[in-house]
PDB file of C-alpha atoms in Angstrom:
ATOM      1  CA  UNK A   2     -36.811 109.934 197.233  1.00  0.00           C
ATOM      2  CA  UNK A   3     -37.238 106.486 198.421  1.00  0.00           C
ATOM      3  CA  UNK A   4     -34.037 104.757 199.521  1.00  0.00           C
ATOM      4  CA  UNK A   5     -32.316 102.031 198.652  1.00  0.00           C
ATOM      5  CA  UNK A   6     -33.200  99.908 202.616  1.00  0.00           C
ATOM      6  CA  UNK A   7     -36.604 101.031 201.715  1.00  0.00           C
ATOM      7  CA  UNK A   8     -37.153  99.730 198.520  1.00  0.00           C
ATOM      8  CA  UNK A   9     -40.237  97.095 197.992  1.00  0.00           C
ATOM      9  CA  UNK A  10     -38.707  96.494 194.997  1.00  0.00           C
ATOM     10  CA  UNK A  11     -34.960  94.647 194.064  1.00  0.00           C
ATOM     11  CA  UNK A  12     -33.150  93.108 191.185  1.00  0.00           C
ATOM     12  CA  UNK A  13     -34.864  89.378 190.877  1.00  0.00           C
ATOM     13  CA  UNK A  14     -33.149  88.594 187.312  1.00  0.00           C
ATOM     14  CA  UNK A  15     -30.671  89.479 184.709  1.00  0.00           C
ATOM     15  CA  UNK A  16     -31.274  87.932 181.015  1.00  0.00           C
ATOM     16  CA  UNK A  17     -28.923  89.344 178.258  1.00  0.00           C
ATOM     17  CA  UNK A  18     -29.774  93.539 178.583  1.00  0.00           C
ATOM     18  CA  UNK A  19     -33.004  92.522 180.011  1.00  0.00           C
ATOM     19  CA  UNK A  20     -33.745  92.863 183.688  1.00  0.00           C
ATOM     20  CA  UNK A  21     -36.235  91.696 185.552  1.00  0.00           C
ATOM     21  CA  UNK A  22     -36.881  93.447 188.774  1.00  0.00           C
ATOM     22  CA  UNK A  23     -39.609  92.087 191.747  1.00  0.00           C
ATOM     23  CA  UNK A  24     -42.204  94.258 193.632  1.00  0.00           C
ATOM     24  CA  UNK A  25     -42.858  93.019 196.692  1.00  0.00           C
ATOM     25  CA  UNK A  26     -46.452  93.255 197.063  1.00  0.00           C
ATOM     26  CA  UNK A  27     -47.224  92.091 200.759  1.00  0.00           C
ATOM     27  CA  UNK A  28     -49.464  94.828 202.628  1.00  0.00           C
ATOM     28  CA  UNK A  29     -47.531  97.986 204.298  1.00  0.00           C
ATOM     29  CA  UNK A  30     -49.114 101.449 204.978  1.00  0.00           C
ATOM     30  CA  UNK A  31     -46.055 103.156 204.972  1.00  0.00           C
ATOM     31  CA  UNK A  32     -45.330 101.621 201.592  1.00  0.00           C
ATOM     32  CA  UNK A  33     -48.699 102.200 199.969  1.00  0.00           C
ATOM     33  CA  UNK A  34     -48.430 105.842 201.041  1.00  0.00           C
ATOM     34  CA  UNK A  35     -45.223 106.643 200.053  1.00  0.00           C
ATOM     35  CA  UNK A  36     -45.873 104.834 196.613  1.00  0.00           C
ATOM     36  CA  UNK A  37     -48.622 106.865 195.948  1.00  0.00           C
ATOM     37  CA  UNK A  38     -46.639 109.771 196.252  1.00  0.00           C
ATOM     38  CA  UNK A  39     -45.035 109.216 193.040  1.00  0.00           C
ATOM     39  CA  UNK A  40     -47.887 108.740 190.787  1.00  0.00           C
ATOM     40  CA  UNK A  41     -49.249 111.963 188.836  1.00  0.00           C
ATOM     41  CA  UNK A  42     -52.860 112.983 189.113  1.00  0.00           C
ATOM     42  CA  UNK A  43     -53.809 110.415 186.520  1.00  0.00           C
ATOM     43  CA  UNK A  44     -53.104 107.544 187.789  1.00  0.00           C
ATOM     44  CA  UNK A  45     -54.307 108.758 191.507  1.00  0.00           C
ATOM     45  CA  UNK A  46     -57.599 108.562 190.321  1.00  0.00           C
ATOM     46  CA  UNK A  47     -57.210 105.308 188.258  1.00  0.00           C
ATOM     47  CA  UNK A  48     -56.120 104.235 191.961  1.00  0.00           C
ATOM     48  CA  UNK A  49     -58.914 105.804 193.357  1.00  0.00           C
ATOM     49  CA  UNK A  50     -61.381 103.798 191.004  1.00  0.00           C
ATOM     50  CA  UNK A  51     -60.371 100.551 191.919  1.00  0.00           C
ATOM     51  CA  UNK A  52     -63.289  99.332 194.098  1.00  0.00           C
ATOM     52  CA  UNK A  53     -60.816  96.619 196.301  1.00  0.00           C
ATOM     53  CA  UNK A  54     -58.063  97.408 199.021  1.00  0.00           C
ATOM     54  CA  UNK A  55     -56.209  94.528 197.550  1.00  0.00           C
ATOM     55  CA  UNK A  56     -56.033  95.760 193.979  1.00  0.00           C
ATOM     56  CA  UNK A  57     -55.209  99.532 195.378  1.00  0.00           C
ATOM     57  CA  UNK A  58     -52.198  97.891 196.562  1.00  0.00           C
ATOM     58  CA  UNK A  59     -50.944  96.065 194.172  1.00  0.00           C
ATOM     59  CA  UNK A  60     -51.750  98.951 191.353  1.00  0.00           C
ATOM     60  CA  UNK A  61     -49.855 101.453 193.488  1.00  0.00           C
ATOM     61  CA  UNK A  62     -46.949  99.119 195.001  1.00  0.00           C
ATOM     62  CA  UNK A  63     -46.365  98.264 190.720  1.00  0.00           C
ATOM     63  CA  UNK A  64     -46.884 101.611 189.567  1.00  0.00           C
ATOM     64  CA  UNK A  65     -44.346 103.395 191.711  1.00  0.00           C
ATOM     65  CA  UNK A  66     -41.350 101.180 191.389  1.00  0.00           C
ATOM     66  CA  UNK A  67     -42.163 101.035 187.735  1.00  0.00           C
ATOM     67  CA  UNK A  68     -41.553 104.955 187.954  1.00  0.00           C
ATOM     68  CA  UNK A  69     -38.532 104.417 189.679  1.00  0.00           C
ATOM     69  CA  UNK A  70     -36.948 101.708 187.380  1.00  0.00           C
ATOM     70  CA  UNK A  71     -37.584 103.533 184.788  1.00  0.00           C
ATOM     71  CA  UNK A  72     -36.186 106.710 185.966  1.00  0.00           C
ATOM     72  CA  UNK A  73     -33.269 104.714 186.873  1.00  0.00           C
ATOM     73  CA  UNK A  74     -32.603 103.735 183.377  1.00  0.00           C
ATOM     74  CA  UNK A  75     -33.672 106.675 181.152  1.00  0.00           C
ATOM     75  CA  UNK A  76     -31.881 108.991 184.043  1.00  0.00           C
ATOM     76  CA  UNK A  77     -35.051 111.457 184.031  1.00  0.00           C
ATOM     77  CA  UNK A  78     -36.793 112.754 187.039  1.00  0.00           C
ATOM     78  CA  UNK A  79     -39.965 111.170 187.766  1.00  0.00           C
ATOM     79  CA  UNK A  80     -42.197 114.876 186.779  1.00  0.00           C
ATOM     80  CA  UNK A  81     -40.849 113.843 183.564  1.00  0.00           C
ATOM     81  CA  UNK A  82     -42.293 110.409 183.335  1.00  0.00           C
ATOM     82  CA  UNK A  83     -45.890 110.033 182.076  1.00  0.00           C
ATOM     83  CA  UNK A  84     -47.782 107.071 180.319  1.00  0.00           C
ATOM     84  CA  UNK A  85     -49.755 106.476 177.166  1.00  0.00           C
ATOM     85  CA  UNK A  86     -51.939 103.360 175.505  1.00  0.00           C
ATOM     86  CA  UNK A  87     -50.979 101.796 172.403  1.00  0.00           C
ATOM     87  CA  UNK A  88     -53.699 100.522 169.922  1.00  0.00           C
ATOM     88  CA  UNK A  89     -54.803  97.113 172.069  1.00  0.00           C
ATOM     89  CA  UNK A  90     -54.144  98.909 175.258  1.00  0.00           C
ATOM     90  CA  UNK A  91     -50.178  98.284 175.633  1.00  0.00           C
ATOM     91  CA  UNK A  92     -48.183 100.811 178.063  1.00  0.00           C
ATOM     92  CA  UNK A  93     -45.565 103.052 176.817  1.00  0.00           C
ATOM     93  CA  UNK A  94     -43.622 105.685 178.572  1.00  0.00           C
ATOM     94  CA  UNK A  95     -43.596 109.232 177.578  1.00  0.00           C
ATOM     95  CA  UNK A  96     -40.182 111.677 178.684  1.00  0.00           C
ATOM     96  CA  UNK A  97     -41.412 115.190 178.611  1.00  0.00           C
ATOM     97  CA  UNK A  98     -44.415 114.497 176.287  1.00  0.00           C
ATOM     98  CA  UNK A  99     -42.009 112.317 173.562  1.00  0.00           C
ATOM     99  CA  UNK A 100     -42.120 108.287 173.567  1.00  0.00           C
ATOM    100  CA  UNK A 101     -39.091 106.756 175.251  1.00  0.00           C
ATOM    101  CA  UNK A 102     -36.846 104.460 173.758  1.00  0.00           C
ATOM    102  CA  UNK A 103     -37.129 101.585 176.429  1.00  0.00           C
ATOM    103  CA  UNK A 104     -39.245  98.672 176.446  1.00  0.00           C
ATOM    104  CA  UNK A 105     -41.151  97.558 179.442  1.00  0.00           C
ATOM    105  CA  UNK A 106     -43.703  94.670 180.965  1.00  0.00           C
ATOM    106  CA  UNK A 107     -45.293  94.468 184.441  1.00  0.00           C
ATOM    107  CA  UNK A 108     -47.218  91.498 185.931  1.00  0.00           C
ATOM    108  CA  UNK A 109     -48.713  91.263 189.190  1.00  0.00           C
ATOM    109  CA  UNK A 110     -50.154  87.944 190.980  1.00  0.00           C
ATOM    110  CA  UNK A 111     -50.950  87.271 194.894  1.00  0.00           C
ATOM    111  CA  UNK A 112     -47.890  89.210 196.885  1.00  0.00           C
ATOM    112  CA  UNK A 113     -45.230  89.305 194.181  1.00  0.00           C
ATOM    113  CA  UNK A 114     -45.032  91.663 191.241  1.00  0.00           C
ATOM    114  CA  UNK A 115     -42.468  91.487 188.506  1.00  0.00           C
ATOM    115  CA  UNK A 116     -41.422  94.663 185.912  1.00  0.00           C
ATOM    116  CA  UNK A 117     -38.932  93.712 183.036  1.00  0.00           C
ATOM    117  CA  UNK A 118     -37.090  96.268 180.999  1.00  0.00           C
ATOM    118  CA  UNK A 119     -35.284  96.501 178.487  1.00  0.00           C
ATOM    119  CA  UNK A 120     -33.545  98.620 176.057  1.00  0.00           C
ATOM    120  CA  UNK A 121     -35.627  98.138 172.464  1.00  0.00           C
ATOM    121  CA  UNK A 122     -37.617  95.769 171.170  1.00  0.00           C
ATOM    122  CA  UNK A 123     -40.981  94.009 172.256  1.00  0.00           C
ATOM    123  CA  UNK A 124     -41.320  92.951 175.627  1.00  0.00           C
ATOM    124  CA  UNK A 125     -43.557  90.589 177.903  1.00  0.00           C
ATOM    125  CA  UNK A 126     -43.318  89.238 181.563  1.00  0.00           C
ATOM    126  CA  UNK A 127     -46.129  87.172 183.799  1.00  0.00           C
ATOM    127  CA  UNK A 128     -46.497  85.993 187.099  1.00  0.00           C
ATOM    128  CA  UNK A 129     -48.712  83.850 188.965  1.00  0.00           C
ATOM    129  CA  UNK A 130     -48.593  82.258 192.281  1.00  0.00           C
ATOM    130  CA  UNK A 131     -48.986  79.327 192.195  1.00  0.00           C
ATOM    131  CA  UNK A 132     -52.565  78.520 193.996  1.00  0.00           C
ATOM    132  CA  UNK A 133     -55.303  76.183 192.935  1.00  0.00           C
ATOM    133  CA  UNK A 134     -57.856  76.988 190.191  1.00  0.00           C
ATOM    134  CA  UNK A 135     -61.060  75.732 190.759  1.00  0.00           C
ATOM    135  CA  UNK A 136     -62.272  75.981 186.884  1.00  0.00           C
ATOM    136  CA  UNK A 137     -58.923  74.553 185.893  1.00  0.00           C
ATOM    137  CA  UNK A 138     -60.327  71.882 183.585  1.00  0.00           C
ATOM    138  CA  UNK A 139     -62.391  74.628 181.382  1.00  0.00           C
ATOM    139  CA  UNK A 140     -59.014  76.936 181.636  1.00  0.00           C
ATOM    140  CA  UNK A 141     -57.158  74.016 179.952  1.00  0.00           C
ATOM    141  CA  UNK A 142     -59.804  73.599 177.424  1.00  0.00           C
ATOM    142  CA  UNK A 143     -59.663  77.358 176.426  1.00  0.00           C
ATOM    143  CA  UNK A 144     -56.292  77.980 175.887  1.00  0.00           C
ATOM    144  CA  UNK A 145     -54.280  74.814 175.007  1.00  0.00           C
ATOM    145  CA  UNK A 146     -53.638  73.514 171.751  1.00  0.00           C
ATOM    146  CA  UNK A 147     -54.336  69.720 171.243  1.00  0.00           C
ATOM    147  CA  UNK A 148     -51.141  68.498 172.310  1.00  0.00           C
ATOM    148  CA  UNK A 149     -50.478  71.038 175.133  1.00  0.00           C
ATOM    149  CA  UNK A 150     -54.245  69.704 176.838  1.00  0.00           C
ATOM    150  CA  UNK A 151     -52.742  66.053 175.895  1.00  0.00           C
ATOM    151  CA  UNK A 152     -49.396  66.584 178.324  1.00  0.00           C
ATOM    152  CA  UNK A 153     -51.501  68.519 181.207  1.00  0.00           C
ATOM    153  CA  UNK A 154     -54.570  65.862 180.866  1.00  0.00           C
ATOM    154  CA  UNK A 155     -51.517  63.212 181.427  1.00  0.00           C
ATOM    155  CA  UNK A 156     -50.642  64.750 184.341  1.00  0.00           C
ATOM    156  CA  UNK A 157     -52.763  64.772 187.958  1.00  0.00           C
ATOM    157  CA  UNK A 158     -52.860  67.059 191.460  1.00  0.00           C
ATOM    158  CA  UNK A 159     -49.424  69.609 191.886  1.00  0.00           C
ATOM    159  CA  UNK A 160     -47.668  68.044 188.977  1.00  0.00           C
ATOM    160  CA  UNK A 161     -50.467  69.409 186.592  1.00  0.00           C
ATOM    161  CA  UNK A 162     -51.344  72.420 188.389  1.00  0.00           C
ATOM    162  CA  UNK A 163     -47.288  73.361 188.144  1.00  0.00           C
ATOM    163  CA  UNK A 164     -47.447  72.712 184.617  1.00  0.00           C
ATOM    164  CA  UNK A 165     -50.177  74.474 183.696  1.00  0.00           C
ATOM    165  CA  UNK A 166     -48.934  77.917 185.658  1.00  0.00           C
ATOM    166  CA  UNK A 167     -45.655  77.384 183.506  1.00  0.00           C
ATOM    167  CA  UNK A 168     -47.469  76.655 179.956  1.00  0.00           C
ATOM    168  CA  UNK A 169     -49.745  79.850 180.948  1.00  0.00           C
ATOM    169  CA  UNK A 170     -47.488  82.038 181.955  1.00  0.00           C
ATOM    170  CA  UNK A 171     -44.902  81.290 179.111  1.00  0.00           C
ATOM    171  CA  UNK A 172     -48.156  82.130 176.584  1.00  0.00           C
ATOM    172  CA  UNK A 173     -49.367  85.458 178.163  1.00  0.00           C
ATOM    173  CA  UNK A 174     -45.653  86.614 178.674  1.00  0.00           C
ATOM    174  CA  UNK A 175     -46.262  86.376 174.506  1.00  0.00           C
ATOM    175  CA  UNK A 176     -49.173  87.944 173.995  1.00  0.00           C
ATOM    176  CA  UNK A 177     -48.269  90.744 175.966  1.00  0.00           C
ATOM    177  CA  UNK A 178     -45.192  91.063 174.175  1.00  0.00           C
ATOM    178  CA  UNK A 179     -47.027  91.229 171.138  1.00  0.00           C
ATOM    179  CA  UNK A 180     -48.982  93.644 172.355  1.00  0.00           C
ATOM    180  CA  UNK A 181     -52.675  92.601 170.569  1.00  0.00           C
ATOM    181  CA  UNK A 182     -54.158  90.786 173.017  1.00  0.00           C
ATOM    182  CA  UNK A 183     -57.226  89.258 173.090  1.00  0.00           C
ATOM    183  CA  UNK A 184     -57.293  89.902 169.019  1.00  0.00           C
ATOM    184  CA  UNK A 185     -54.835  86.275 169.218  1.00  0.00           C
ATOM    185  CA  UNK A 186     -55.562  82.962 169.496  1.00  0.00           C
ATOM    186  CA  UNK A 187     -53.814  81.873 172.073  1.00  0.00           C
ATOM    187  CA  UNK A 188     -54.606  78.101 171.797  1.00  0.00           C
ATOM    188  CA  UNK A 189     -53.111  78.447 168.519  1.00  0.00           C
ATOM    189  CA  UNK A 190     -49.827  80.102 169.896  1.00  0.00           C
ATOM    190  CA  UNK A 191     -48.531  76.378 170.944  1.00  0.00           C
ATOM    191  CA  UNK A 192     -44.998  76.656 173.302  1.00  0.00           C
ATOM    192  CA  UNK A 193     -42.038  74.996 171.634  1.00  0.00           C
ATOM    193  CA  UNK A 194     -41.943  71.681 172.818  1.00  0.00           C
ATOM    194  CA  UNK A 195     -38.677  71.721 174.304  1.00  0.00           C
ATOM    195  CA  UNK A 196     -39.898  74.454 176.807  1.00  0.00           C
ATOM    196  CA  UNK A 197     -43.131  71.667 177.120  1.00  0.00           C
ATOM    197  CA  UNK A 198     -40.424  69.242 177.933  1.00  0.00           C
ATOM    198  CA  UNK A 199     -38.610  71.099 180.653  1.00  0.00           C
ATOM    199  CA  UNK A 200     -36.194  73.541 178.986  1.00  0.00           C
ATOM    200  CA  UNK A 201     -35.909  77.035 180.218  1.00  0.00           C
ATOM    201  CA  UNK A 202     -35.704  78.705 177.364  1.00  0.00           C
ATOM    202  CA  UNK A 203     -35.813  78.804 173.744  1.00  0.00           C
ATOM    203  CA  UNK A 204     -36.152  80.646 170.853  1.00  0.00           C
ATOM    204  CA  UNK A 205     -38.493  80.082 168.325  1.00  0.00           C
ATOM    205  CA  UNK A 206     -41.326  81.727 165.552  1.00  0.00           C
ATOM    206  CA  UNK A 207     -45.031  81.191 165.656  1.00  0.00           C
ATOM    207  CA  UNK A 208     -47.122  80.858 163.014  1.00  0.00           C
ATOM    208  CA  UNK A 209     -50.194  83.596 163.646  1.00  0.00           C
ATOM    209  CA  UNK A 210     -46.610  86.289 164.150  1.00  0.00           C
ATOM    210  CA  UNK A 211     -43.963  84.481 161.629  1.00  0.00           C
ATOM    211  CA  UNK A 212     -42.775  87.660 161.092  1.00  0.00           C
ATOM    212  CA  UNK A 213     -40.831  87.912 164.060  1.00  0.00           C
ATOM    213  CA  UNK A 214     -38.288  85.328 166.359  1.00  0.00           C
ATOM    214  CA  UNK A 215     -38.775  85.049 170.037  1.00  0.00           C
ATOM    215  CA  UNK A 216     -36.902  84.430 172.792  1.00  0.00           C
ATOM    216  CA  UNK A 217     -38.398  82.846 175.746  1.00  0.00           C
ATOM    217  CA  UNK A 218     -37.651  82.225 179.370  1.00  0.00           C
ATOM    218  CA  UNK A 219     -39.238  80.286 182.069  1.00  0.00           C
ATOM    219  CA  UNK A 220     -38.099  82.409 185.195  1.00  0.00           C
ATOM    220  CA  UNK A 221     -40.371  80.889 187.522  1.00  0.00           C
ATOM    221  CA  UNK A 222     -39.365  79.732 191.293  1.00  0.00           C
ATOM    222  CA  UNK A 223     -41.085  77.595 193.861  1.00  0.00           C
ATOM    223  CA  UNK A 224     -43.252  80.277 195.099  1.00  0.00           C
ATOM    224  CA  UNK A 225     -44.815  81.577 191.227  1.00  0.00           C
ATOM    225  CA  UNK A 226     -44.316  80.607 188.112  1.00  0.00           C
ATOM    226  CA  UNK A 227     -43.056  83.167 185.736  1.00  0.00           C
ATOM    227  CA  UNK A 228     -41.805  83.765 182.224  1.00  0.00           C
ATOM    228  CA  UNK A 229     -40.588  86.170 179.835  1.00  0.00           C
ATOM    229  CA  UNK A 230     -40.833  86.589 176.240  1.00  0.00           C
ATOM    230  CA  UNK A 231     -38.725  89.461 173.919  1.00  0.00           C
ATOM    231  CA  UNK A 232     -38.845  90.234 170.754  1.00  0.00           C
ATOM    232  CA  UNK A 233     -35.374  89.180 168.612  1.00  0.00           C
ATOM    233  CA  UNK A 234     -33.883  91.859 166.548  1.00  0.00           C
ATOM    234  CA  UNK A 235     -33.205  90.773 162.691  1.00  0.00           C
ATOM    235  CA  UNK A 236     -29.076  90.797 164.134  1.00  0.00           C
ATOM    236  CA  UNK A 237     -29.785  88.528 166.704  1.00  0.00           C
TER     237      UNK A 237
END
């Protein structure tokens, strides 16, 4: 068991009975070895497959303090723990073969990961560091609604790059909470415009999923932007 001074992972965020915990994702041996340690034989040779160093890293560093959080919170040992696809290729975790009543995300970008969890209901997280895009302008074309490419076009150098890494990862956070993926139009999945306009979070319904309310929070910092998006129970 890994302990606590040895963790690459630690508490980054608390929102409601969400928590948000980082992976730190900076290259260690000792880490990568002893991470790899907790995956089962699956998911050693999805590691295995993954042709670059960098992306062994990250997949391992991610997977095994997912394991861990998890364990933490369902209070099962980690043989227990296995995981599943959904329809559109969604994560769930299994507890001795059974699905487990706990929602989870995990985003990975550069050196910093990020896992949220939470107790029930439909959950999304994303990360990115905050680097330049070379094919920025065709990004902006792709995924933007008309008045989301209006603000960013307004805007020039780090101001629009920092934008843009907070309107993106406030729509993927979203769309993975949603859990169809590429099936959505995200241009058409425009961010409430008081999140556009520099609040941190909001909650709001969209109309390709009006079935459901939202709650969304920017959780980014000056080193990645970030954001998180969960599913409102009818109560709520």
């Amino acid at each position: 068991m890994i302990s606590d001074t040895d963790c690459w992972w630690y508490p980054f965020k608390s929102i409601g009975d969400i928590a948000v915990i980082h992976v730190d994702l900076i290259p260690d041996q000792g880490r990568e070895a002893e991470a790899l340690a907790w995956l089962d034989g699956e998911e050693r040779s999805r590691w295995q497959r993954f042709q670059s160093p960098v992306a062994q890293r990250r997949y391992v560093l991610c997977r095994a303090a997912l394991r861990a959080v998890l364990c933490r919170e369902i209070g099962f040992p980690n043989e227990s723990l296995a995981f599943e696809a959904a329809k559109h290729g969604k994560p769930f975790a299994l507890v001795d073969g059974q699905p487990a009543t706990i929602s989870f995300n995990v985003s990975h970008s550069g050196n910093h990961g990020l896992i949220a969890v939470a107790p029930r209901g439909r959950l999304g997280v994303d990360v990115e560091e905050r680097a330049p895009r070379r094919n920025l302008d065709n990004l902006i074309e792709g995924v933007f609604s008309p008045r989301e490419k209006a603000e960013l076009e307004a805007l020039e150098g780090c101001e629009q790059l920092h934008a843009f890494f907070r309107y993106w990862t406030i729509k993927e956070a979203l769309v993975k909470a949603h859990g169809k993926g590429l099936s959505m139009n995200v241009a058409e999945l425009e961010i409430p415009e008081e999140m556009r306009h520099g609040a941190t979070r909001c909650v709001g319904q969209f109309a390709q999923i009006p079935e459901t309310s939202w709650c969304l929070e920017d959780i980014g910092t000056k080193d990645f932007a970030a954001a998180v998006a969960h599913e409102l129970s009818p109560s709520s």
